[in-house]
Coordinates of C-alpha atoms in Angstrom, one line a residue:
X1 CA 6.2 61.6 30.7
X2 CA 3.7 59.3 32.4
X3 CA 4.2 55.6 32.0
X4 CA 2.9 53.9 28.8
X5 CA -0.3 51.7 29.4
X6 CA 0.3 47.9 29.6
X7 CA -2.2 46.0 27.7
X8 CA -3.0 42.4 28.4
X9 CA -1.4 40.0 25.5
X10 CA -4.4 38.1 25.5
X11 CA -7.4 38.8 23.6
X12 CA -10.6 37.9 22.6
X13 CA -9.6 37.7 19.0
X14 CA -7.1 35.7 19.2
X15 CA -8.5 33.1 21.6
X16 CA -11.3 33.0 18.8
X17 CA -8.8 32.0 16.1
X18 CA -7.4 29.7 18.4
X19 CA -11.0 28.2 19.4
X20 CA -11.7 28.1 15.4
X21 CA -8.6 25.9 15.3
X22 CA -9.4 23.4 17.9
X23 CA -12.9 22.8 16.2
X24 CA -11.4 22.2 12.8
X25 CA -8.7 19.7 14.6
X26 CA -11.6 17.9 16.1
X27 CA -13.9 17.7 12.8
X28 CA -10.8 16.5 11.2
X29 CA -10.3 13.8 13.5
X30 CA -14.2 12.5 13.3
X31 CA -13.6 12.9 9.5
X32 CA -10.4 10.5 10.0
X33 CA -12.6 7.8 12.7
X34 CA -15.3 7.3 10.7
X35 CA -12.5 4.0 9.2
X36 CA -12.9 2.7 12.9
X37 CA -16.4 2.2 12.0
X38 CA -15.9 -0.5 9.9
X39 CA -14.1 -2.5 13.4
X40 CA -17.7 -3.3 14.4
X41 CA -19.5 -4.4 11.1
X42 CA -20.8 -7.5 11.5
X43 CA -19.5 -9.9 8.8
X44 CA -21.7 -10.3 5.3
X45 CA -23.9 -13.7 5.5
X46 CA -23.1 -16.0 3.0
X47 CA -25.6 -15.8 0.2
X48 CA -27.9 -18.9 -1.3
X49 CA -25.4 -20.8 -3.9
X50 CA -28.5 -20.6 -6.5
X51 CA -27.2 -16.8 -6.9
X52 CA -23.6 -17.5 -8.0
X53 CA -25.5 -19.1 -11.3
X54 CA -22.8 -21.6 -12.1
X55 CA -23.8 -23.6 -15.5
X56 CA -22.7 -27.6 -14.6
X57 CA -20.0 -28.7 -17.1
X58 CA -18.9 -25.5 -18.2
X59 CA -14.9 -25.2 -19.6
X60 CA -11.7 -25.1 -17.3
X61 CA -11.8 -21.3 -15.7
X62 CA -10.8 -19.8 -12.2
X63 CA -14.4 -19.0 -10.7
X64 CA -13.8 -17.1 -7.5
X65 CA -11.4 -15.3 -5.3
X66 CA -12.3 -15.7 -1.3
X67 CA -11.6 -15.4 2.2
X68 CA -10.7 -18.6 3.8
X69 CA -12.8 -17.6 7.1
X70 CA -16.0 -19.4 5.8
X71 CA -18.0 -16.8 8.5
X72 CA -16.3 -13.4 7.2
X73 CA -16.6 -14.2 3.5
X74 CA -19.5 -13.0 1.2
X75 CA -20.0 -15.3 -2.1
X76 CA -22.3 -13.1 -3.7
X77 CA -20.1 -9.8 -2.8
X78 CA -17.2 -8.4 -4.2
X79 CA -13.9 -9.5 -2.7
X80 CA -11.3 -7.1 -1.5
X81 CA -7.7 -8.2 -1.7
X82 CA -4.5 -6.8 0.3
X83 CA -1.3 -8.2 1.2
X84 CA -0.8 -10.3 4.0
X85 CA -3.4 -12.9 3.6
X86 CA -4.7 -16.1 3.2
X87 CA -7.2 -16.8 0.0
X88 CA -8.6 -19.3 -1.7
X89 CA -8.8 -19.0 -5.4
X90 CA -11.4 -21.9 -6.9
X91 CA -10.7 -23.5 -9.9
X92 CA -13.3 -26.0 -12.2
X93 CA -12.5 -28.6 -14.1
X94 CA -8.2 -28.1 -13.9
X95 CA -8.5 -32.0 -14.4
X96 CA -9.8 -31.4 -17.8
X97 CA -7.6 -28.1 -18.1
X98 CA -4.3 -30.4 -17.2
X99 CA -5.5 -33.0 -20.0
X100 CA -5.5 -30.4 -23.0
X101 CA -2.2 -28.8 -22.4
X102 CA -1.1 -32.0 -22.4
X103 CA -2.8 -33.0 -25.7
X104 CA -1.5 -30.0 -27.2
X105 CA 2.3 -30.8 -26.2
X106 CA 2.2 -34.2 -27.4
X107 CA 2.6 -35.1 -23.4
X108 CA 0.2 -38.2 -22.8
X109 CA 2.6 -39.8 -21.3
X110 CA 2.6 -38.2 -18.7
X111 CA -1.0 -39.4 -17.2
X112 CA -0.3 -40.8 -14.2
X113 CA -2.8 -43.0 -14.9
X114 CA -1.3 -45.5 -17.7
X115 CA 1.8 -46.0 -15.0
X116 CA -1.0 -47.8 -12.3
X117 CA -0.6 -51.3 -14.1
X118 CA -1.0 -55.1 -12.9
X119 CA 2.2 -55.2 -12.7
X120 CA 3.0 -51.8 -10.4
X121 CA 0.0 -51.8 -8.1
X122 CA 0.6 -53.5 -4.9
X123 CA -2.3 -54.1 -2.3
X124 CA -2.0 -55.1 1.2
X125 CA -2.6 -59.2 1.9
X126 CA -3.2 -57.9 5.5
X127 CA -6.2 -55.0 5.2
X128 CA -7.2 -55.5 1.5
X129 CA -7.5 -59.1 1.5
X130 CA -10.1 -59.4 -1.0
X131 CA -8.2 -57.3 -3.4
X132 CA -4.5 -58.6 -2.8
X133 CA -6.1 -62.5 -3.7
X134 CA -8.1 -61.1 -6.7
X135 CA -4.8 -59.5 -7.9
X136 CA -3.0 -62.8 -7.6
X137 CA -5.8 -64.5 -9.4
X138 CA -5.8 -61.8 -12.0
X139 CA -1.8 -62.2 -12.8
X140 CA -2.2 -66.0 -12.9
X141 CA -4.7 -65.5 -15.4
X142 CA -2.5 -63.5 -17.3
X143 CA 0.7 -66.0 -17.1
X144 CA -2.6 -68.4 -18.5
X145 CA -3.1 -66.5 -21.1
X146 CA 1.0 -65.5 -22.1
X147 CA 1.5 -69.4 -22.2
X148 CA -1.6 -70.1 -24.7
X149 CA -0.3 -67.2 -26.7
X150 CA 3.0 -68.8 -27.4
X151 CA 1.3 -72.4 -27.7
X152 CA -0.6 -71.0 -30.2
X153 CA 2.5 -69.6 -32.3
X154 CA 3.5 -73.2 -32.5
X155 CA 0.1 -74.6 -34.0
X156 CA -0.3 -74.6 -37.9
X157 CA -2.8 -73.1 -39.2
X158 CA -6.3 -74.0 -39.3
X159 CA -9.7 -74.2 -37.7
X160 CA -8.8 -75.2 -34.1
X161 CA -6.1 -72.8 -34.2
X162 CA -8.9 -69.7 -35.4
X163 CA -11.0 -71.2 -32.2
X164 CA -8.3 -71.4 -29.6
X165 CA -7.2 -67.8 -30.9
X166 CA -11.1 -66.3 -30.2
X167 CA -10.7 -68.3 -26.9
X168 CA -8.0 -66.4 -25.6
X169 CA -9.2 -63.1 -27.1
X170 CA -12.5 -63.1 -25.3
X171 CA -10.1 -64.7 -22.3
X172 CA -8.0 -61.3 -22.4
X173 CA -10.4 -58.9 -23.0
X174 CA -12.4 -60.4 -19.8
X175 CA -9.0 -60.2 -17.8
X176 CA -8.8 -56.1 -18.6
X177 CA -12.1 -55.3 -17.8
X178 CA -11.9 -57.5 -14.4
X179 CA -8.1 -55.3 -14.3
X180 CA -9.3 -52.2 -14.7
X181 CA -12.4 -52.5 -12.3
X182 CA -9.7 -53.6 -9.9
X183 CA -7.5 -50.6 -10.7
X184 CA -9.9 -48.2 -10.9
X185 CA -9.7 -47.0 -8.0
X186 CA -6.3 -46.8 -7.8
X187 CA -5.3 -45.5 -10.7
X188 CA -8.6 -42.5 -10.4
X189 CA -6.6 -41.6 -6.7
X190 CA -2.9 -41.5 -8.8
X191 CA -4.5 -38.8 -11.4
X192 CA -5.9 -36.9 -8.2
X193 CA -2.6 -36.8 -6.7
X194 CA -0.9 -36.0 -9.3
X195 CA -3.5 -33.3 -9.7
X196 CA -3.2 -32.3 -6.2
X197 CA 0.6 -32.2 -6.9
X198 CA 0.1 -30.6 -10.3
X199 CA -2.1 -27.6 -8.8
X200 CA 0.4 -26.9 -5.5
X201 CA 3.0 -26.2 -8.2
X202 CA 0.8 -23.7 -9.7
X203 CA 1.0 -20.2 -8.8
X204 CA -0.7 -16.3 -8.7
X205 CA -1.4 -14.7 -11.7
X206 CA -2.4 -10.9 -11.2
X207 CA -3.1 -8.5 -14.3
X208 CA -1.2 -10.6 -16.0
X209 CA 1.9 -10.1 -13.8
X210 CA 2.6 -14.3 -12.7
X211 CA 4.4 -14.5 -9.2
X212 CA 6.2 -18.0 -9.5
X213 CA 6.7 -17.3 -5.6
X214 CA 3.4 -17.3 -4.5
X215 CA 2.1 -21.1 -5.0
X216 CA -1.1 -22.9 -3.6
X217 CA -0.6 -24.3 -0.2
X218 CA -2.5 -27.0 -0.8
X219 CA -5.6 -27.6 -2.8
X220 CA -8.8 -29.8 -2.1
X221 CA -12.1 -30.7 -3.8
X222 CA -14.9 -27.8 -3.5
X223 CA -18.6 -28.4 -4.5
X224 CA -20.4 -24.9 -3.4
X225 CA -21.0 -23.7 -6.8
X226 CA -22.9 -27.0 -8.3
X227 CA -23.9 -30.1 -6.9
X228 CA -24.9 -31.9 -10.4
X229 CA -23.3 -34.4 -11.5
X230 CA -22.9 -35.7 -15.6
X231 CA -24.5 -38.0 -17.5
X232 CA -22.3 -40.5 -16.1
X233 CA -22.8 -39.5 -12.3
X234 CA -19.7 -38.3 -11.7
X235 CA -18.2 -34.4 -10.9
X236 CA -15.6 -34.9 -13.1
X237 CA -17.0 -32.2 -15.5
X238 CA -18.2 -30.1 -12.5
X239 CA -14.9 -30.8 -9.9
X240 CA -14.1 -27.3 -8.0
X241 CA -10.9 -27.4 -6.6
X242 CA -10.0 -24.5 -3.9
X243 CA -6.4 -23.6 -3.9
X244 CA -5.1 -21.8 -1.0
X245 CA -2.7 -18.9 -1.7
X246 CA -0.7 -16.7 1.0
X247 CA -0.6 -13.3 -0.6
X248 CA 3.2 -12.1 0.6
X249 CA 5.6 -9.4 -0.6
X250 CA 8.6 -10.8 -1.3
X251 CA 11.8 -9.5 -2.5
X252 CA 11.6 -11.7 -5.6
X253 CA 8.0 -10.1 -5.6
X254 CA 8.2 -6.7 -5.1
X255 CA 8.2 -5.0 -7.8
X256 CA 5.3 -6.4 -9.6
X257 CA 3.4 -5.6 -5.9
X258 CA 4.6 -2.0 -6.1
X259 CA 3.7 -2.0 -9.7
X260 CA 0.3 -3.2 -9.0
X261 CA -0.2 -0.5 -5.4
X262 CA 1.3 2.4 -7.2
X263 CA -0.8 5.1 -7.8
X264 CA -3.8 3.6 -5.9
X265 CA -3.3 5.2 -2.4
X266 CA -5.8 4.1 0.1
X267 CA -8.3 3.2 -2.5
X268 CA -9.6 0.1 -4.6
X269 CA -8.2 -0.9 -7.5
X270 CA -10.5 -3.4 -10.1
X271 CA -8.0 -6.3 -11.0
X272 CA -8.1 -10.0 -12.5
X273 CA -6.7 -12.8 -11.1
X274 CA -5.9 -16.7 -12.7
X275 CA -3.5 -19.0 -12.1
X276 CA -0.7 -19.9 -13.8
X277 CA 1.8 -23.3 -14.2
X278 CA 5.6 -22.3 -14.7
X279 CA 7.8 -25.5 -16.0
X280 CA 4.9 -27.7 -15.7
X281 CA 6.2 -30.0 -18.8
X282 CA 8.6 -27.9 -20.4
X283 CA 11.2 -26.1 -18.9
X284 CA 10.7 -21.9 -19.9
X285 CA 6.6 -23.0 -20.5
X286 CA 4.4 -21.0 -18.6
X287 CA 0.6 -21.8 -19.1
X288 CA -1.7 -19.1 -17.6
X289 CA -5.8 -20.8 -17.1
X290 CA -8.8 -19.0 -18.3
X291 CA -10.4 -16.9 -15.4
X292 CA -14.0 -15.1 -15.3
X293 CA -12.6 -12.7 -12.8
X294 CA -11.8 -10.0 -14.8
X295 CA -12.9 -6.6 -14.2
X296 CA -13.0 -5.9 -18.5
X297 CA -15.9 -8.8 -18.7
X298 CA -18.0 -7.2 -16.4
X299 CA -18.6 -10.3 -14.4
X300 CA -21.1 -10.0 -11.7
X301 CA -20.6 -8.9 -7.7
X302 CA -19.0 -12.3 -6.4
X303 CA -16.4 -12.9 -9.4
X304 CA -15.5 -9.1 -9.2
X305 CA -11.9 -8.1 -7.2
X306 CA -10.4 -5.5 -6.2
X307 CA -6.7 -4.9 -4.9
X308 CA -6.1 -1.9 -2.2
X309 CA -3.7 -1.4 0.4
X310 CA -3.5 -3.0 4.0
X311 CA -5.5 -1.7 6.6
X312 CA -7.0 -2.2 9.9
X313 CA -7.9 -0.3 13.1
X314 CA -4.0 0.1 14.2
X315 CA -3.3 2.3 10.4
X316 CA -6.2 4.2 11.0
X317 CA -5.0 5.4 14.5
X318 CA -1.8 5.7 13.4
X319 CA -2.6 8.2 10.4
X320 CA -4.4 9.9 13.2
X321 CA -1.9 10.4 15.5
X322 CA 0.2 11.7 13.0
X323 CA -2.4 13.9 11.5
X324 CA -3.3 14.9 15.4
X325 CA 1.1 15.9 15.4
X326 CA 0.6 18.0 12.2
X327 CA -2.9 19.9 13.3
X328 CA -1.0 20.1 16.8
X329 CA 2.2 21.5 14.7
X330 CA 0.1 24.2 13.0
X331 CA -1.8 25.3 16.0
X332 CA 1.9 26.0 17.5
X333 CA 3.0 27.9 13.9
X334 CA 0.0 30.3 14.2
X335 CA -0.3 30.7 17.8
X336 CA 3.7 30.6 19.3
X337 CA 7.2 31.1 17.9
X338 CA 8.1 28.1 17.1
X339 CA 8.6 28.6 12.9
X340 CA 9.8 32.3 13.6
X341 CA 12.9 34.2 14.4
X342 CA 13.4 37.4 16.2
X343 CA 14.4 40.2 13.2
X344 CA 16.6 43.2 13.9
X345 CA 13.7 45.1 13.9
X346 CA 12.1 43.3 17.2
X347 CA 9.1 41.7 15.0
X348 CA 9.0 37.4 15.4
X349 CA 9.3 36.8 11.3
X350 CA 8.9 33.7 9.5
X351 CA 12.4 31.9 9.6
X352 CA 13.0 30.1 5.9
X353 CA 15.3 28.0 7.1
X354 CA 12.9 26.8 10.2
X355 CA 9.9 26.3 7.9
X356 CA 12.6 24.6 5.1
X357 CA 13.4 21.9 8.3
X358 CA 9.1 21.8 8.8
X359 CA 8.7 21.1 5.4
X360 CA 11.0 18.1 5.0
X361 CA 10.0 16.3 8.2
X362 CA 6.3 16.3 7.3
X363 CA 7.0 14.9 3.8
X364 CA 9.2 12.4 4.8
X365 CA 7.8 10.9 8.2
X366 CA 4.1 11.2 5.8
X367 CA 5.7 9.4 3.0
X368 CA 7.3 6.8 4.9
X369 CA 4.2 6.0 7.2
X370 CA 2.2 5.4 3.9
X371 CA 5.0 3.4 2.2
X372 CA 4.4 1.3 5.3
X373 CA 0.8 1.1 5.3
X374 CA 0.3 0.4 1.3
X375 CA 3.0 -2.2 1.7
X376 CA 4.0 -3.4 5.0
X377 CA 7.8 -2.6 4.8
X378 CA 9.7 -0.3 7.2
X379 CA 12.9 -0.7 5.6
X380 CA 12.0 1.9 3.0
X381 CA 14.0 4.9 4.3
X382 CA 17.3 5.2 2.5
X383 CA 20.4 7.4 2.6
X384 CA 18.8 10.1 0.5
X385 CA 16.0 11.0 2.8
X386 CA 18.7 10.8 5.3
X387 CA 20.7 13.3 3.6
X388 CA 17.5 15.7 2.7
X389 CA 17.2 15.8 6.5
X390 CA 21.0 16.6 7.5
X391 CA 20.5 19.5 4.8
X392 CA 17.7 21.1 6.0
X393 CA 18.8 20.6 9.7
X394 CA 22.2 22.3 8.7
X395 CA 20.9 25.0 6.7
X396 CA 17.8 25.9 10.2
X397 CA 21.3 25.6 12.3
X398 CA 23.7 27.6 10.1
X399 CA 20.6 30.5 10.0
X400 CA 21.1 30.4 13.6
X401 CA 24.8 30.9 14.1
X402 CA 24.4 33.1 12.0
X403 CA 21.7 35.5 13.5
X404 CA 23.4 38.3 15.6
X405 CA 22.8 38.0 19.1
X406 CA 23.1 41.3 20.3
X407 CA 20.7 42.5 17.6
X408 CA 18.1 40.0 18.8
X409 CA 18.6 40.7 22.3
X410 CA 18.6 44.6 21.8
X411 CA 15.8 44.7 18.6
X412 CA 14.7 48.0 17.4
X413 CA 12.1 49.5 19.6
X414 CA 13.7 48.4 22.5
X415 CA 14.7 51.7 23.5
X416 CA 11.2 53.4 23.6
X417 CA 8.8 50.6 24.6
X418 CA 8.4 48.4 27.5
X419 CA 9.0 44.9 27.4
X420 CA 5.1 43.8 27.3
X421 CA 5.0 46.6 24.4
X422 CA 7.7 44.6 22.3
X423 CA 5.2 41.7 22.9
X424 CA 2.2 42.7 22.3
X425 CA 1.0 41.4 18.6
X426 CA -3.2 43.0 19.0
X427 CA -3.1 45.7 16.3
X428 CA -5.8 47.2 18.0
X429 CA -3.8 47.5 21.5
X430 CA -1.0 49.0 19.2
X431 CA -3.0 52.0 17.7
X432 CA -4.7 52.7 21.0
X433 CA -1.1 53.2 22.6
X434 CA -0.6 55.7 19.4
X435 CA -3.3 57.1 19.9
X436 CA -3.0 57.5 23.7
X437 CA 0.5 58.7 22.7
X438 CA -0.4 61.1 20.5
X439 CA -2.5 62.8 22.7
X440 CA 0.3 62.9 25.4
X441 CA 2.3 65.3 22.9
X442 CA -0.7 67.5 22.6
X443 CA 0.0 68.3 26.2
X444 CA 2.0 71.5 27.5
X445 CA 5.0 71.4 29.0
X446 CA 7.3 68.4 27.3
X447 CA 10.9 68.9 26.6
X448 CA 11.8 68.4 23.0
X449 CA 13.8 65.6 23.5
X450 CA 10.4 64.3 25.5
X451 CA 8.4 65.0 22.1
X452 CA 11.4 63.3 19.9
X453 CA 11.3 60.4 22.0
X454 CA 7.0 60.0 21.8
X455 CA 7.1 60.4 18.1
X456 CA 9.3 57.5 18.1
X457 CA 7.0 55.3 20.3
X458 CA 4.3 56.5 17.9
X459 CA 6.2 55.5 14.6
X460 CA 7.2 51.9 16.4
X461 CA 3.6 51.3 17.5
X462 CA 2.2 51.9 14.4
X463 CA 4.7 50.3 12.5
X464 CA 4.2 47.2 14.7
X465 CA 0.4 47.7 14.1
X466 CA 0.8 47.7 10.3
X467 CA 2.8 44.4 10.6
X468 CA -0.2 42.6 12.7
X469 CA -3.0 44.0 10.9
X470 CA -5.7 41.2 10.6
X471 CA -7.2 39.1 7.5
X472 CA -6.2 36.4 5.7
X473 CA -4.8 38.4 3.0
X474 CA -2.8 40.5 5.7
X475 CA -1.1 37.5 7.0
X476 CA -0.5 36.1 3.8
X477 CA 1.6 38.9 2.4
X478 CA 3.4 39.1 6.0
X479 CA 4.1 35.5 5.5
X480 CA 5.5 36.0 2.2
X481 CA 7.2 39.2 2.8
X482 CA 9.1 37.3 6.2
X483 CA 10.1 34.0 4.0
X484 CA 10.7 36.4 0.3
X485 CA 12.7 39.4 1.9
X486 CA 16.3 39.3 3.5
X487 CA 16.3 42.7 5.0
X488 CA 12.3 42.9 5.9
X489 CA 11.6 45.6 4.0
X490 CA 9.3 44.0 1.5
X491 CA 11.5 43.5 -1.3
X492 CA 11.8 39.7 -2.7
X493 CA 15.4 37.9 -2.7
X494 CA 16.2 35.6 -5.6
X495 CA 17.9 33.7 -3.2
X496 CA 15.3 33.3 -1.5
X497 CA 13.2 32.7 -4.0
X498 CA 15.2 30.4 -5.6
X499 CA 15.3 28.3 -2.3
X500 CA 12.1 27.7 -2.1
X501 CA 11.6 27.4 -5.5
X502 CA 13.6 24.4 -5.7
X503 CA 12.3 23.1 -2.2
X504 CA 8.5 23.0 -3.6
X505 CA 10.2 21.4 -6.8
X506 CA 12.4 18.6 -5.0
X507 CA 9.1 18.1 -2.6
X508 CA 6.2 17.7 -5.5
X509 CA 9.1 15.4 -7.3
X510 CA 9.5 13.6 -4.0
X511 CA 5.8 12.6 -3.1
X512 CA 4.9 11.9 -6.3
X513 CA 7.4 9.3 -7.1
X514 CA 6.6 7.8 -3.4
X515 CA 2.6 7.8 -4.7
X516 CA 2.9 6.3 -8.2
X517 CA 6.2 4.1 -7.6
X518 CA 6.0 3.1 -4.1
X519 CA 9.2 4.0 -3.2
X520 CA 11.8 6.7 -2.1
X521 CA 13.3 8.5 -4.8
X522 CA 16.9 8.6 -5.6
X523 CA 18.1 11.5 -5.9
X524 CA 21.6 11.9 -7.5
X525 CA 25.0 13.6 -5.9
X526 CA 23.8 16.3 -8.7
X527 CA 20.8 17.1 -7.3
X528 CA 21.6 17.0 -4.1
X529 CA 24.4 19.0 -4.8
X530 CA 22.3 21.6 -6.6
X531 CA 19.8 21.6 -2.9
X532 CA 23.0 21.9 -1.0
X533 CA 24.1 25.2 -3.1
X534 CA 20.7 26.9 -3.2
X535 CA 21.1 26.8 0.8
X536 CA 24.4 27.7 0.7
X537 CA 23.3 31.0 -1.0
X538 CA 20.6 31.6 1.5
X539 CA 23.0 31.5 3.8
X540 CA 25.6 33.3 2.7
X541 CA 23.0 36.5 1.9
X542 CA 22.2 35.9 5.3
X543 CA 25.1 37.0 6.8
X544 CA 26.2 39.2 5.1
X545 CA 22.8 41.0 5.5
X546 CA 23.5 40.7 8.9
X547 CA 26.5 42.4 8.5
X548 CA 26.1 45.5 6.4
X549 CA 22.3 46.3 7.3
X550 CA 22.5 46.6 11.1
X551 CA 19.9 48.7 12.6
X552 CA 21.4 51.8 14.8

């Protein structure tokens, strides 16, 4: 019989798949740099301050949410918030804010104000001269007046005593207006430190969710938005004070951060922001200041902000390198063996147990690189993902073990075609070697076990050809068939079934409570348990497959 043909493995139809695939790897990863665009934007110019349209005098309210880089900050444009920075948050009038709550809780007394008397204030006699000797002269003055006051308890009543009492009336009320020019200064910088104090107790108020961690770094007189003054020339109606906030996830704070991310991905979320006062004078009294940045007033472009996740030119590349891994890892699945075992019957089929192990890797290095980019903690990884793995690793290994060697290194076929026939996966090469085969037992002259042993090649070869026949839905039912049917003969498992069943189950559970929660989900011993027997079964049918349906 004369020697089989050898075809070339290679072909044209296959190195246009594979040329189709490195094209849509490519587009993909232009589709994934436009990001690193955004690296060489120039930053926004700052806009005229006639546009923010501030009205002079207007109540207590937290104006504006910006960067604290005066050049990269855009007043009249939206601002975009993420964790990890440094903000300033302006406020007007808190003076005036501080002085209601404190009329409404009876707390006067408080004013720092009334405690800057003659008899507290000290001045300098060495660099305030002029005011240490007019404070002497005042408190004399005063001692003056004390000692007519009780001379004049000792004088009956009558005209002179009616004079002398006008006297030191007009005397008195003369010595607190020459006081409290004197104090005035004073006692205007105790109320703005006790406002500067006041406001670096304050803290972060986001959706309504306050974070008592997060509190003003300092805080500092601002006067972009207006530069009017009131009727009495002074900006203490029209005051802007900037309070700088470092936005941080904390531990205390983490919750109410995944809260707020959840569900948001990579994209912007429309939120309000105030600031709030926790024990300012009671203790459990939390008082949370008016704000126009609120997305539900529809405020315009420079009060509006929006929350979204971290990112910079380092996420991008590192989404694409991982999304460069995953093309790269399907560009090996079509075009090699790595997802695919060898079957009794010599065919390379789908291995469940590989593409289980394929499965879980992706989801959890994927999930775990975007709990890391949405919120900047690598610690996320816990004992359950850890345990997903070791299942899926032991199930791929126990598949293994399990396989039988010599059937794998003597497959079906073996026996009546070469070793580059066994290979050859070209449907078309196949059914040309029929063919060619075919025509061989037209020919005079072959024994019968010669014609027995052609009808076989011809049976394998078309057999294989039927197995490789091209077009999407070709390879889909193959794939289904490989991962769906124990003994390759196209009849589902519901073992098999089940397994992936409760794979594609466990998987939608597991990203979507890492998308909306920000967070890897615990699964209990019960479900893991139930994971752990729905491999168990796949194995199990496995070998004993293995065992009663051996190929001769």
């Amino acid at each position: 019989m004369p020697k089989p043909i050898t075809p070339n493995p290679a072909s044209q139809s296959a190195g246009g798949r594979r040329a189709k695939l490195l094209l849509v790897a490519v587009l993909a990863l232009l589709a994934l740099g436009i990001p690193f665009i955004s690296i060489f934007r120039k930053p926004a110019k700052e806009g005229p301050k006639d546009d923010l349209h501030v009205v002079p005098g207007g109540p207590p309210t937290v104006m504006q949410m910006r960067a604290t880089d005066r050049a990269a900050r855009a007043e009249n444009s939206p601002y975009v918030l993420s964790l990890n920075q440094d903000v300033y948050v302006d406020v007007r009038s808190p003076g005036i804010w501080l002085l209601q709550l404190m009329n409404a809780l009876g707390k006067q007394d408080l004013d720092s104000r009334s405690k800057v008397t003659l008899d507290t204030v000290v001045f300098d006699p060495v660099t305030e001269k002029d005011e240490y000797a007019q404070l002497q002269a005042l408190r004399e003055q005063r001692e003056t007046i004390r000692i007519g006051r009780q001379e004049l308890e000792t004088m009956p009543d009558g005209r002179e005593k009616t004079v002398r009492a006008g006297e030191l009336a007009a005397r008195e009320a003369a010595l607190n207006k020459d006081v409290d020019q004197l104090l005035l200064n004073r006692r205007s910088a105790a109320w703005d430190q006790f406002l500067k104090d006041t406001l670096e107790r304050s803290c972060l108020v986001v959706n309504g969710r306050v974070f008592p961690d997060l509190n003003a770094q300092f805080g500092y007189d601002w006067h972009e938005y207006s530069e009017h003054k009131n009727t009495k020339g002074e900006y203490d109606h029209d005051q802007y004070v900037a309070l700088r906030f470092k936005i941080l996830l904390t531990e205390d704070n983490k919750p109410q951060w995944l809260e707020l991310l959840g569900g948001t991905g990579f994209a912007r979320k429309p939120i309000n922001v105030s600031v709030a006062m926790v024990d300012l004078f009671e203790r459990g009294n939390t008082e949370i200041m008016p704000t126009a940045i609120n997305p539900s007033n529809n405020p315009p472009e420079w009060q509006r902000v929006s929350l979204k996740a971290s990112t910079d030119w380092l996420t991008w590349f590192l989404l694409e390198c991982f999304f460069l891994l995953f093309l790269v890892f399907l560009y090996y699945a079509f075009a090699t063996k790595v997802l695919r075992d060898m079957a009794p019957d010599g065919l390379w089929r789908l291995s469940l147990a590989r593409c289980q192990m394929a499965f879980w890797f992706f989801i959890v290095a994927g999930c775990y690189i975007f709990l890391w980019i949405v919120t900047g903690d690598y610690r996320t990884l816990t004992t359950q993902e850890l345990l997903l793995l070791s299942l899926s690793s032991a199930t791929g290994l126990g598949a293994f073990l399990i396989t039988d060697e010599s059937d794998a290194a003597a497959p079906r076929g073996s026996g009546v075609l070469t070793k580059e026939e066994l290979s050859l996966e070209n449907p078309e090469k196949l059914q040309t070697l029929a063919l060619s085969e075919q025509d061989i037992q037209k020919r005079a002259g072959l024994t019968e076990a010669e014609i027995l042993r052609s009808q076989e090649r011809v049976a394998e070869l078309e057999r294989r050809a039927a197995y490789y026949k091209k077009g999407w839905r070709s390879a889909l039912r193959r794939s289904l068939n490989d991962l769906l049917s124990e003994s390759n003969d196209g009849r589902p498992s519901f073992h098999r079934f089940q397994m992936i069943g409760w794979n594609l189950a466990f998987g939608v559970i597991f990203v979507r409570a890492v998308y909306y929660k920000l967070a890897m989900p615990e699964f209990s011993s019960d479900q893991l348990l139930l994971m752990g027997i729905s491999n168990g079964t796949y194995l199990g049918f496995k070998w004993s497959a293995g065992k009663t349906n051996k190929l001769p």
